PDB file of C-alpha atoms in Angstrom:
ATOM      1  CA  UNK E 266     221.230 -64.186  18.523  1.00 65.00           C
ATOM      2  CA  UNK E 267     224.135 -66.117  17.008  1.00 71.00           C
ATOM      3  CA  UNK E 268     223.499 -69.775  16.209  1.00 85.00           C
ATOM      4  CA  UNK E 269     220.434 -71.565  14.956  1.00 92.00           C
ATOM      5  CA  UNK E 270     217.079 -69.952  15.752  1.00 95.00           C
ATOM      6  CA  UNK E 271     213.769 -71.798  16.056  1.00 96.00           C
ATOM      7  CA  UNK E 272     210.629 -69.664  15.612  1.00 97.00           C
ATOM      8  CA  UNK E 273     207.580 -71.322  17.204  1.00 98.00           C
ATOM      9  CA  UNK E 274     203.812 -70.793  16.958  1.00 98.00           C
ATOM     10  CA  UNK E 275     200.854 -73.005  17.826  1.00 98.00           C
ATOM     11  CA  UNK E 276     197.222 -72.839  16.797  1.00 95.00           C
ATOM     12  CA  UNK E 277     194.773 -72.615  19.676  1.00 92.00           C
ATOM     13  CA  UNK E 278     194.875 -70.825  23.013  1.00 89.00           C
ATOM     14  CA  UNK E 279     198.103 -68.931  22.217  1.00 91.00           C
ATOM     15  CA  UNK E 280     196.967 -67.681  18.791  1.00 95.00           C
ATOM     16  CA  UNK E 281     194.337 -64.933  18.991  1.00 94.00           C
ATOM     17  CA  UNK E 282     193.391 -63.686  15.548  1.00 94.00           C
ATOM     18  CA  UNK E 283     195.621 -66.408  14.066  1.00 96.00           C
ATOM     19  CA  UNK E 284     198.393 -63.841  14.388  1.00 96.00           C
ATOM     20  CA  UNK E 285     201.233 -66.041  15.666  1.00 97.00           C
ATOM     21  CA  UNK E 286     200.676 -68.900  13.222  1.00 97.00           C
ATOM     22  CA  UNK E 287     200.069 -66.353  10.470  1.00 96.00           C
ATOM     23  CA  UNK E 288     203.507 -64.827  11.080  1.00 96.00           C
ATOM     24  CA  UNK E 289     205.237 -68.231  10.947  1.00 96.00           C
ATOM     25  CA  UNK E 290     203.338 -69.106   7.755  1.00 94.00           C
ATOM     26  CA  UNK E 291     204.656 -65.899   6.167  1.00 93.00           C
ATOM     27  CA  UNK E 292     208.178 -67.079   6.992  1.00 92.00           C
ATOM     28  CA  UNK E 293     207.351 -70.545   5.697  1.00 91.00           C
ATOM     29  CA  UNK E 294     206.291 -69.076   2.366  1.00 89.00           C
ATOM     30  CA  UNK E 295     209.417 -66.960   2.024  1.00 85.00           C
ATOM     31  CA  UNK E 296     212.019 -69.460   3.236  1.00 84.00           C
ATOM     32  CA  UNK E 297     213.213 -72.505   1.330  1.00 80.00           C
ATOM     33  CA  UNK E 298     212.478 -74.987   4.127  1.00 88.00           C
ATOM     34  CA  UNK E 299     211.384 -78.610   4.270  1.00 91.00           C
ATOM     35  CA  UNK E 300     209.951 -80.720   7.109  1.00 94.00           C
ATOM     36  CA  UNK E 301     212.701 -82.145   9.286  1.00 95.00           C
ATOM     37  CA  UNK E 302     210.719 -83.573  12.184  1.00 95.00           C
ATOM     38  CA  UNK E 303     206.993 -84.367  12.453  1.00 96.00           C
ATOM     39  CA  UNK E 304     205.458 -85.408  15.764  1.00 96.00           C
ATOM     40  CA  UNK E 305     203.237 -88.488  15.691  1.00 95.00           C
ATOM     41  CA  UNK E 306     199.780 -87.083  16.536  1.00 95.00           C
ATOM     42  CA  UNK E 307     198.307 -90.276  18.009  1.00 95.00           C
ATOM     43  CA  UNK E 308     199.680 -89.689  21.501  1.00 94.00           C
ATOM     44  CA  UNK E 309     198.952 -86.002  21.838  1.00 97.00           C
ATOM     45  CA  UNK E 310     195.728 -84.961  20.084  1.00 96.00           C
ATOM     46  CA  UNK E 311     192.029 -85.436  20.754  1.00 94.00           C
ATOM     47  CA  UNK E 312     190.594 -85.812  17.265  1.00 94.00           C
ATOM     48  CA  UNK E 313     187.149 -84.744  18.420  1.00 93.00           C
ATOM     49  CA  UNK E 314     188.699 -81.427  19.452  1.00 91.00           C
ATOM     50  CA  UNK E 315     191.370 -81.082  16.712  1.00 91.00           C
ATOM     51  CA  UNK E 316     189.656 -82.812  13.811  1.00 93.00           C
ATOM     52  CA  UNK E 317     191.607 -84.204  10.841  1.00 93.00           C
ATOM     53  CA  UNK E 318     191.069 -82.147   7.674  1.00 93.00           C
ATOM     54  CA  UNK E 319     190.166 -83.505   4.233  1.00 95.00           C
ATOM     55  CA  UNK E 320     191.457 -81.574   1.236  1.00 92.00           C
ATOM     56  CA  UNK E 321     192.624 -82.152  -2.341  1.00 91.00           C
ATOM     57  CA  UNK E 322     196.378 -82.375  -2.941  1.00 87.00           C
ATOM     58  CA  UNK E 323     198.321 -81.070  -5.959  1.00 85.00           C
ATOM     59  CA  UNK E 324     197.225 -84.098  -7.994  1.00 88.00           C
ATOM     60  CA  UNK E 325     193.570 -83.573  -7.182  1.00 89.00           C
ATOM     61  CA  UNK E 326     193.405 -86.543  -4.836  1.00 93.00           C
ATOM     62  CA  UNK E 327     191.592 -85.956  -1.574  1.00 94.00           C
ATOM     63  CA  UNK E 328     193.874 -86.589   1.385  1.00 94.00           C
ATOM     64  CA  UNK E 329     193.478 -86.392   5.159  1.00 94.00           C
ATOM     65  CA  UNK E 330     195.807 -84.104   7.100  1.00 92.00           C
ATOM     66  CA  UNK E 331     196.206 -84.920  10.782  1.00 93.00           C
ATOM     67  CA  UNK E 332     196.786 -82.294  13.477  1.00 94.00           C
ATOM     68  CA  UNK E 333     200.418 -82.322  14.541  1.00 95.00           C
ATOM     69  CA  UNK E 334     203.490 -80.139  14.975  1.00 97.00           C
ATOM     70  CA  UNK E 335     206.318 -79.931  12.441  1.00 97.00           C
ATOM     71  CA  UNK E 336     209.830 -78.543  12.626  1.00 97.00           C
ATOM     72  CA  UNK E 337     211.013 -77.230   9.261  1.00 96.00           C
ATOM     73  CA  UNK E 338     214.504 -76.220   8.240  1.00 93.00           C
ATOM     74  CA  UNK E 339     216.949 -76.195   5.327  1.00 79.00           C
ATOM     75  CA  UNK E 340     216.223 -79.114   3.018  1.00 62.00           C
ATOM     76  CA  UNK E 341     219.844 -80.292   2.990  1.00 61.00           C
ATOM     77  CA  UNK E 342     219.642 -81.051   6.673  1.00 61.00           C
ATOM     78  CA  UNK E 343     217.136 -83.870   6.245  1.00 52.00           C
ATOM     79  CA  UNK E 344     219.016 -87.097   6.890  1.00 47.00           C
ATOM     80  CA  UNK E 345     222.488 -85.634   6.286  1.00 48.00           C
ATOM     81  CA  UNK E 346     225.294 -84.038   8.239  1.00 49.00           C
ATOM     82  CA  UNK E 347     225.828 -81.344   5.623  1.00 50.00           C
ATOM     83  CA  UNK E 348     225.792 -77.706   6.591  1.00 50.00           C
ATOM     84  CA  UNK E 349     222.579 -76.111   5.346  1.00 47.00           C
ATOM     85  CA  UNK E 350     222.644 -73.812   2.347  1.00 46.00           C
ATOM     86  CA  UNK E 351     221.609 -70.195   2.937  1.00 46.00           C
ATOM     87  CA  UNK E 352     217.827 -70.091   3.182  1.00 46.00           C
ATOM     88  CA  UNK E 353     217.522 -66.924   1.137  1.00 43.00           C
ATOM     89  CA  UNK E 354     219.139 -68.278  -2.027  1.00 44.00           C
ATOM     90  CA  UNK E 355     215.863 -69.100  -3.775  1.00 40.00           C
ATOM     91  CA  UNK E 356     213.469 -66.975  -1.751  1.00 40.00           C
ATOM     92  CA  UNK E 357     212.574 -63.326  -1.348  1.00 42.00           C
ATOM     93  CA  UNK E 358     214.196 -63.151   2.081  1.00 44.00           C
ATOM     94  CA  UNK E 359     217.356 -61.203   2.735  1.00 44.00           C
ATOM     95  CA  UNK E 360     219.068 -62.567   5.828  1.00 45.00           C
ATOM     96  CA  UNK E 361     221.908 -60.500   7.199  1.00 44.00           C
ATOM     97  CA  UNK E 362     224.997 -61.452   9.202  1.00 40.00           C
ATOM     98  CA  UNK E 363     225.488 -65.000  10.403  1.00 44.00           C
ATOM     99  CA  UNK E 364     221.795 -65.898  10.283  1.00 53.00           C
ATOM    100  CA  UNK E 365     221.735 -66.859   6.616  1.00 46.00           C
ATOM    101  CA  UNK E 366     221.141 -70.549   7.218  1.00 63.00           C
ATOM    102  CA  UNK E 367     220.030 -70.462  10.804  1.00 82.00           C
ATOM    103  CA  UNK E 368     216.258 -69.970  10.854  1.00 91.00           C
ATOM    104  CA  UNK E 369     214.091 -72.998  11.666  1.00 95.00           C
ATOM    105  CA  UNK E 370     210.323 -73.066  12.127  1.00 97.00           C
ATOM    106  CA  UNK E 371     207.967 -75.014  14.397  1.00 98.00           C
ATOM    107  CA  UNK E 372     204.295 -74.792  13.480  1.00 98.00           C
ATOM    108  CA  UNK E 373     201.476 -76.918  14.819  1.00 96.00           C
ATOM    109  CA  UNK E 374     198.308 -77.323  16.856  1.00 96.00           C
ATOM    110  CA  UNK E 375     198.473 -77.099  20.621  1.00 97.00           C
ATOM    111  CA  UNK E 376     198.360 -80.694  21.933  1.00 97.00           C
ATOM    112  CA  UNK E 377     195.356 -81.960  23.875  1.00 96.00           C
ATOM    113  CA  UNK E 378     197.196 -84.283  26.259  1.00 96.00           C
ATOM    114  CA  UNK E 379     200.582 -85.573  27.470  1.00 97.00           C
ATOM    115  CA  UNK E 380     202.218 -82.156  27.404  1.00 97.00           C
ATOM    116  CA  UNK E 381     205.337 -83.347  29.224  1.00 98.00           C
ATOM    117  CA  UNK E 382     206.023 -86.079  26.685  1.00 98.00           C
ATOM    118  CA  UNK E 383     205.217 -83.717  23.812  1.00 98.00           C
ATOM    119  CA  UNK E 384     207.621 -81.143  25.222  1.00 98.00           C
ATOM    120  CA  UNK E 385     210.362 -83.747  25.620  1.00 98.00           C
ATOM    121  CA  UNK E 386     210.055 -84.676  21.921  1.00 97.00           C
ATOM    122  CA  UNK E 387     210.287 -81.040  20.810  1.00 98.00           C
ATOM    123  CA  UNK E 388     213.278 -80.264  23.034  1.00 98.00           C
ATOM    124  CA  UNK E 389     215.076 -83.456  21.937  1.00 97.00           C
ATOM    125  CA  UNK E 390     214.572 -82.417  18.303  1.00 97.00           C
ATOM    126  CA  UNK E 391     215.805 -78.886  19.038  1.00 97.00           C
ATOM    127  CA  UNK E 392     218.954 -80.290  20.626  1.00 97.00           C
ATOM    128  CA  UNK E 393     219.437 -82.684  17.692  1.00 96.00           C
ATOM    129  CA  UNK E 394     219.384 -79.757  15.259  1.00 95.00           C
ATOM    130  CA  UNK E 395     221.674 -77.724  17.531  1.00 95.00           C
ATOM    131  CA  UNK E 396     219.123 -74.955  18.142  1.00 96.00           C
ATOM    132  CA  UNK E 397     220.635 -72.298  20.386  1.00 95.00           C
ATOM    133  CA  UNK E 398     217.654 -69.947  20.762  1.00 96.00           C
ATOM    134  CA  UNK E 399     213.887 -70.487  20.566  1.00 97.00           C
ATOM    135  CA  UNK E 400     211.607 -67.552  19.785  1.00 97.00           C
ATOM    136  CA  UNK E 401     207.976 -68.100  20.785  1.00 98.00           C
ATOM    137  CA  UNK E 402     205.258 -66.116  19.022  1.00 97.00           C
ATOM    138  CA  UNK E 403     201.887 -65.664  20.690  1.00 96.00           C
ATOM    139  CA  UNK E 404     198.797 -63.496  20.499  1.00 95.00           C
ATOM    140  CA  UNK E 405     196.188 -62.747  23.159  1.00 93.00           C
ATOM    141  CA  UNK E 406     192.819 -61.040  23.234  1.00 91.00           C
ATOM    142  CA  UNK E 407     193.011 -57.715  25.050  1.00 91.00           C
ATOM    143  CA  UNK E 408     191.178 -54.444  25.688  1.00 91.00           C
ATOM    144  CA  UNK E 409     192.965 -52.567  22.915  1.00 92.00           C
ATOM    145  CA  UNK E 410     191.589 -50.474  20.028  1.00 94.00           C
ATOM    146  CA  UNK E 411     191.964 -51.706  16.452  1.00 95.00           C
ATOM    147  CA  UNK E 412     192.638 -48.141  15.293  1.00 94.00           C
ATOM    148  CA  UNK E 413     196.007 -47.886  17.040  1.00 93.00           C
ATOM    149  CA  UNK E 414     199.256 -49.807  16.405  1.00 93.00           C
ATOM    150  CA  UNK E 415     199.086 -53.361  17.730  1.00 93.00           C
ATOM    151  CA  UNK E 416     200.763 -53.597  21.138  1.00 91.00           C
ATOM    152  CA  UNK E 417     203.746 -55.959  21.224  1.00 93.00           C
ATOM    153  CA  UNK E 418     205.375 -57.300  24.370  1.00 93.00           C
ATOM    154  CA  UNK E 419     208.730 -59.094  24.196  1.00 93.00           C
ATOM    155  CA  UNK E 420     210.098 -60.848  27.271  1.00 94.00           C
ATOM    156  CA  UNK E 421     212.560 -63.509  28.347  1.00 95.00           C
ATOM    157  CA  UNK E 422     213.299 -65.608  31.416  1.00 94.00           C
ATOM    158  CA  UNK E 423     216.952 -65.718  30.336  1.00 93.00           C
ATOM    159  CA  UNK E 424     219.153 -63.156  32.124  1.00 93.00           C
ATOM    160  CA  UNK E 425     221.689 -62.946  29.306  1.00 92.00           C
ATOM    161  CA  UNK E 426     218.961 -62.560  26.674  1.00 92.00           C
ATOM    162  CA  UNK E 427     217.260 -59.775  28.614  1.00 93.00           C
ATOM    163  CA  UNK E 428     220.523 -57.906  28.991  1.00 92.00           C
ATOM    164  CA  UNK E 429     221.540 -58.257  25.347  1.00 90.00           C
ATOM    165  CA  UNK E 430     218.168 -57.274  23.859  1.00 91.00           C
ATOM    166  CA  UNK E 431     216.915 -54.967  26.642  1.00 90.00           C
ATOM    167  CA  UNK E 432     213.884 -57.165  27.283  1.00 91.00           C
ATOM    168  CA  UNK E 433     211.696 -57.437  30.343  1.00 88.00           C
ATOM    169  CA  UNK E 434     210.816 -60.464  32.432  1.00 91.00           C
ATOM    170  CA  UNK E 435     207.098 -61.205  32.350  1.00 89.00           C
ATOM    171  CA  UNK E 436     205.323 -60.883  35.715  1.00 87.00           C
ATOM    172  CA  UNK E 437     202.304 -62.955  34.600  1.00 87.00           C
ATOM    173  CA  UNK E 438     201.043 -65.674  36.934  1.00 88.00           C
ATOM    174  CA  UNK E 439     198.150 -67.957  36.012  1.00 89.00           C
ATOM    175  CA  UNK E 440     197.079 -70.573  33.452  1.00 90.00           C
ATOM    176  CA  UNK E 441     199.505 -71.130  30.574  1.00 92.00           C
ATOM    177  CA  UNK E 442     199.606 -72.666  27.128  1.00 94.00           C
ATOM    178  CA  UNK E 443     202.108 -75.031  25.562  1.00 97.00           C
ATOM    179  CA  UNK E 444     204.454 -72.119  24.766  1.00 96.00           C
ATOM    180  CA  UNK E 445     205.224 -71.561  28.450  1.00 95.00           C
ATOM    181  CA  UNK E 446     205.785 -75.263  29.050  1.00 97.00           C
ATOM    182  CA  UNK E 447     208.204 -75.476  26.122  1.00 98.00           C
ATOM    183  CA  UNK E 448     209.992 -72.302  27.203  1.00 97.00           C
ATOM    184  CA  UNK E 449     210.681 -73.607  30.701  1.00 97.00           C
ATOM    185  CA  UNK E 450     211.906 -76.960  29.363  1.00 98.00           C
ATOM    186  CA  UNK E 451     214.143 -75.237  26.807  1.00 98.00           C
ATOM    187  CA  UNK E 452     215.796 -73.043  29.434  1.00 97.00           C
ATOM    188  CA  UNK E 453     216.330 -76.124  31.626  1.00 97.00           C
ATOM    189  CA  UNK E 454     218.015 -77.802  28.647  1.00 97.00           C
ATOM    190  CA  UNK E 455     220.364 -74.870  28.067  1.00 96.00           C
ATOM    191  CA  UNK E 456     218.497 -73.341  25.101  1.00 97.00           C
ATOM    192  CA  UNK E 457     217.864 -69.614  25.523  1.00 96.00           C
ATOM    193  CA  UNK E 458     214.340 -68.379  24.864  1.00 96.00           C
ATOM    194  CA  UNK E 459     212.350 -65.225  24.291  1.00 96.00           C
ATOM    195  CA  UNK E 460     208.661 -64.585  23.708  1.00 96.00           C
ATOM    196  CA  UNK E 461     206.933 -62.044  21.471  1.00 96.00           C
ATOM    197  CA  UNK E 462     203.213 -61.481  22.083  1.00 95.00           C
ATOM    198  CA  UNK E 463     200.706 -59.354  20.195  1.00 95.00           C
ATOM    199  CA  UNK E 464     197.544 -57.886  21.748  1.00 93.00           C
ATOM    200  CA  UNK E 465     194.517 -58.444  19.493  1.00 94.00           C
ATOM    201  CA  UNK E 466     191.277 -56.445  20.014  1.00 93.00           C
ATOM    202  CA  UNK E 467     188.943 -58.861  21.775  1.00 91.00           C
ATOM    203  CA  UNK E 468     185.820 -57.465  20.084  1.00 91.00           C
ATOM    204  CA  UNK E 469     186.942 -58.896  16.717  1.00 87.00           C
ATOM    205  CA  UNK E 470     188.108 -62.270  18.039  1.00 77.00           C
ATOM    206  CA  UNK E 471     186.263 -64.253  15.360  1.00 78.00           C
ATOM    207  CA  UNK E 472     188.340 -62.922  12.458  1.00 84.00           C
ATOM    208  CA  UNK E 473     192.028 -63.358  11.528  1.00 93.00           C
ATOM    209  CA  UNK E 474     194.046 -60.211  12.211  1.00 95.00           C
ATOM    210  CA  UNK E 475     196.587 -59.368   9.486  1.00 96.00           C
ATOM    211  CA  UNK E 476     197.472 -56.205  11.412  1.00 96.00           C
ATOM    212  CA  UNK E 477     198.636 -58.338  14.358  1.00 96.00           C
ATOM    213  CA  UNK E 478     200.556 -60.648  11.990  1.00 96.00           C
ATOM    214  CA  UNK E 479     202.314 -57.591  10.597  1.00 95.00           C
ATOM    215  CA  UNK E 480     203.188 -56.327  14.085  1.00 96.00           C
ATOM    216  CA  UNK E 481     204.721 -59.673  15.067  1.00 96.00           C
ATOM    217  CA  UNK E 482     206.764 -59.781  11.868  1.00 95.00           C
ATOM    218  CA  UNK E 483     208.011 -56.236  12.477  1.00 94.00           C
ATOM    219  CA  UNK E 484     209.231 -57.158  15.960  1.00 94.00           C
ATOM    220  CA  UNK E 485     210.689 -60.483  14.828  1.00 92.00           C
ATOM    221  CA  UNK E 486     212.563 -58.733  12.028  1.00 90.00           C
ATOM    222  CA  UNK E 487     213.978 -56.223  14.524  1.00 89.00           C
ATOM    223  CA  UNK E 488     215.178 -58.870  16.980  1.00 89.00           C
ATOM    224  CA  UNK E 489     216.427 -61.538  14.567  1.00 85.00           C
ATOM    225  CA  UNK E 490     217.962 -59.049  12.119  1.00 78.00           C
ATOM    226  CA  UNK E 491     216.294 -60.283   8.954  1.00 80.00           C
ATOM    227  CA  UNK E 492     214.394 -58.570   6.173  1.00 84.00           C
ATOM    228  CA  UNK E 493     210.997 -60.200   5.659  1.00 86.00           C
ATOM    229  CA  UNK E 494     208.932 -59.198   2.606  1.00 87.00           C
ATOM    230  CA  UNK E 495     205.436 -58.147   3.682  1.00 86.00           C
ATOM    231  CA  UNK E 496     203.673 -59.154   0.457  1.00 83.00           C
ATOM    232  CA  UNK E 497     199.995 -58.173   0.663  1.00 89.00           C
ATOM    233  CA  UNK E 498     200.017 -57.907   4.454  1.00 91.00           C
ATOM    234  CA  UNK E 499     200.078 -54.106   4.599  1.00 92.00           C
ATOM    235  CA  UNK E 500     197.075 -53.844   2.284  1.00 93.00           C
ATOM    236  CA  UNK E 501     195.232 -56.633   4.115  1.00 94.00           C
ATOM    237  CA  UNK E 502     195.859 -54.931   7.469  1.00 94.00           C
ATOM    238  CA  UNK E 503     194.372 -51.706   6.124  1.00 94.00           C
ATOM    239  CA  UNK E 504     191.318 -53.525   4.780  1.00 94.00           C
ATOM    240  CA  UNK E 505     190.880 -55.287   8.127  1.00 94.00           C
ATOM    241  CA  UNK E 506     190.898 -51.980  10.003  1.00 94.00           C
ATOM    242  CA  UNK E 507     188.558 -50.293   7.518  1.00 94.00           C
ATOM    243  CA  UNK E 508     186.137 -53.209   7.698  1.00 93.00           C
ATOM    244  CA  UNK E 509     185.927 -52.921  11.482  1.00 93.00           C
ATOM    245  CA  UNK E 510     185.404 -49.158  11.149  1.00 93.00           C
ATOM    246  CA  UNK E 511     182.404 -49.773   8.920  1.00 92.00           C
ATOM    247  CA  UNK E 512     180.874 -52.295  11.324  1.00 89.00           C
ATOM    248  CA  UNK E 513     181.508 -50.095  14.348  1.00 89.00           C
ATOM    249  CA  UNK E 514     179.972 -47.128  12.534  1.00 88.00           C
ATOM    250  CA  UNK E 515     176.615 -48.916  12.576  1.00 88.00           C
ATOM    251  CA  UNK E 516     176.791 -49.721  16.306  1.00 88.00           C
ATOM    252  CA  UNK E 517     176.704 -46.787  18.747  1.00 90.00           C
ATOM    253  CA  UNK E 518     177.664 -48.922  21.746  1.00 90.00           C
ATOM    254  CA  UNK E 519     180.665 -50.342  19.919  1.00 90.00           C
ATOM    255  CA  UNK E 520     181.770 -46.913  18.657  1.00 92.00           C
ATOM    256  CA  UNK E 521     181.614 -45.515  22.188  1.00 92.00           C
ATOM    257  CA  UNK E 522     183.519 -48.483  23.591  1.00 92.00           C
ATOM    258  CA  UNK E 523     186.274 -48.139  20.976  1.00 93.00           C
ATOM    259  CA  UNK E 524     186.530 -44.417  21.775  1.00 93.00           C
ATOM    260  CA  UNK E 525     187.130 -45.329  25.442  1.00 92.00           C
ATOM    261  CA  UNK E 526     189.890 -47.728  24.444  1.00 93.00           C
ATOM    262  CA  UNK E 527     191.477 -45.091  22.218  1.00 92.00           C
ATOM    263  CA  UNK E 528     191.425 -42.534  25.033  1.00 90.00           C
ATOM    264  CA  UNK E 529     193.039 -44.976  27.449  1.00 87.00           C
ATOM    265  CA  UNK E 530     195.715 -45.941  24.925  1.00 88.00           C
ATOM    266  CA  UNK E 531     196.502 -42.335  24.003  1.00 87.00           C
ATOM    267  CA  UNK E 532     196.763 -41.352  27.665  1.00 81.00           C
ATOM    268  CA  UNK E 533     199.269 -44.112  28.354  1.00 76.00           C
ATOM    269  CA  UNK E 534     201.399 -43.226  25.337  1.00 75.00           C
ATOM    270  CA  UNK E 535     201.379 -39.440  25.660  1.00 68.00           C
ATOM    271  CA  UNK E 536     204.849 -37.990  26.399  1.00 66.00           C
ATOM    272  CA  UNK E 537     203.577 -35.981  29.358  1.00 58.00           C
ATOM    273  CA  UNK E 538     201.787 -38.902  31.013  1.00 53.00           C
ATOM    274  CA  UNK E 539     203.062 -39.669  34.508  1.00 50.00           C
ATOM    275  CA  UNK E 540     202.822 -43.058  36.146  1.00 51.00           C
ATOM    276  CA  UNK E 541     200.117 -41.707  38.477  1.00 55.00           C
ATOM    277  CA  UNK E 542     198.086 -40.297  35.580  1.00 53.00           C
ATOM    278  CA  UNK E 543     198.292 -43.580  33.703  1.00 48.00           C
ATOM    279  CA  UNK E 544     197.194 -45.543  36.760  1.00 50.00           C
ATOM    280  CA  UNK E 545     194.239 -43.231  37.371  1.00 55.00           C
ATOM    281  CA  UNK E 546     193.122 -43.442  33.750  1.00 51.00           C
ATOM    282  CA  UNK E 547     193.115 -47.218  33.777  1.00 48.00           C
ATOM    283  CA  UNK E 548     191.363 -47.347  37.153  1.00 54.00           C
ATOM    284  CA  UNK E 549     188.673 -45.041  35.755  1.00 54.00           C
ATOM    285  CA  UNK E 550     188.337 -47.159  32.634  1.00 47.00           C
ATOM    286  CA  UNK E 551     188.158 -50.435  34.578  1.00 50.00           C
ATOM    287  CA  UNK E 552     185.514 -49.077  36.950  1.00 55.00           C
ATOM    288  CA  UNK E 553     183.433 -47.841  34.042  1.00 49.00           C
ATOM    289  CA  UNK E 554     183.790 -51.130  32.175  1.00 46.00           C
ATOM    290  CA  UNK E 555     182.972 -53.326  35.147  1.00 49.00           C
ATOM    291  CA  UNK E 556     179.940 -51.594  36.677  1.00 53.00           C
ATOM    292  CA  UNK E 557     177.725 -52.392  33.674  1.00 45.00           C
ATOM    293  CA  UNK E 558     175.808 -49.099  33.930  1.00 42.00           C
ATOM    294  CA  UNK E 559     174.289 -47.404  30.927  1.00 40.00           C
ATOM    295  CA  UNK E 560     173.371 -50.323  28.683  1.00 39.00           C
ATOM    296  CA  UNK E 561     172.598 -52.848  31.416  1.00 36.00           C
ATOM    297  CA  UNK E 562     175.401 -55.233  30.411  1.00 35.00           C
ATOM    298  CA  UNK E 563     178.481 -56.377  32.290  1.00 40.00           C
ATOM    299  CA  UNK E 564     180.466 -57.323  29.202  1.00 50.00           C
ATOM    300  CA  UNK E 565     181.826 -54.890  26.588  1.00 54.00           C
ATOM    301  CA  UNK E 566     180.218 -55.101  23.138  1.00 60.00           C
ATOM    302  CA  UNK E 567     181.527 -57.449  20.477  1.00 64.00           C
ATOM    303  CA  UNK E 568     181.421 -57.191  16.700  1.00 63.00           C
ATOM    304  CA  UNK E 569     179.965 -60.282  15.021  1.00 55.00           C
TER     305      UNK E 569
END
């Protein structure tokens, strides 16, 4: 992980519970960074899908903010060839080792069109700023219980990265978001990549998940070797879990469904669980979830 690191998150399909973008925003708040590169939104966004937002600025004037993607980094880098100052000098972030001035951020909305051209702009900017590794943050809806630690999966298509960090290669095949497109282009350009994904309980998909944000930050801190202040995240994660407990307590179907998820999760994580036992437990759970018997529905319940 030597060299400059770019941490990436996009709103939209890759951002269940706003966990990935929430984690990058935590970094943005703690790091002394300024915009270095902003993509022109005209070519890449459908404004009827990603609408511009009207809000008051610091002077009280109402301004329109357009959907886009922005790379942020040390302020001294903007328009100069100077080496950046350590990011932690004026922030509550303690960066260890050689990473003191090496963390960059890319935050934006997933583009609506022209993904190849969009990707080319991002990769060109990454090469311009001499980024050596890109870390993609994502979050997906999954059949997981909110009462257990958020599941995190880290993977890489880069052989050297997998060996150094003991990561796996993802076996997923199917539709992808902009993160996968950028990752392939980055590897082709000689920039190593890794992905960190959080699993967010699908039955609370309408609400932001501070517990998933916290899990992503924990894993990012472990891999990048930084110390990231959690602020109010720990308290917010507890309130989020307690709030779901209250709602589920008034819904027998939901409480029973969560108990099934907890049983499946505990079986998988028990020390004595064999591969065969785990497979049988999930087969039993999937059969029970898919046959729709009992309440006459084919879909699991959802909190609203």
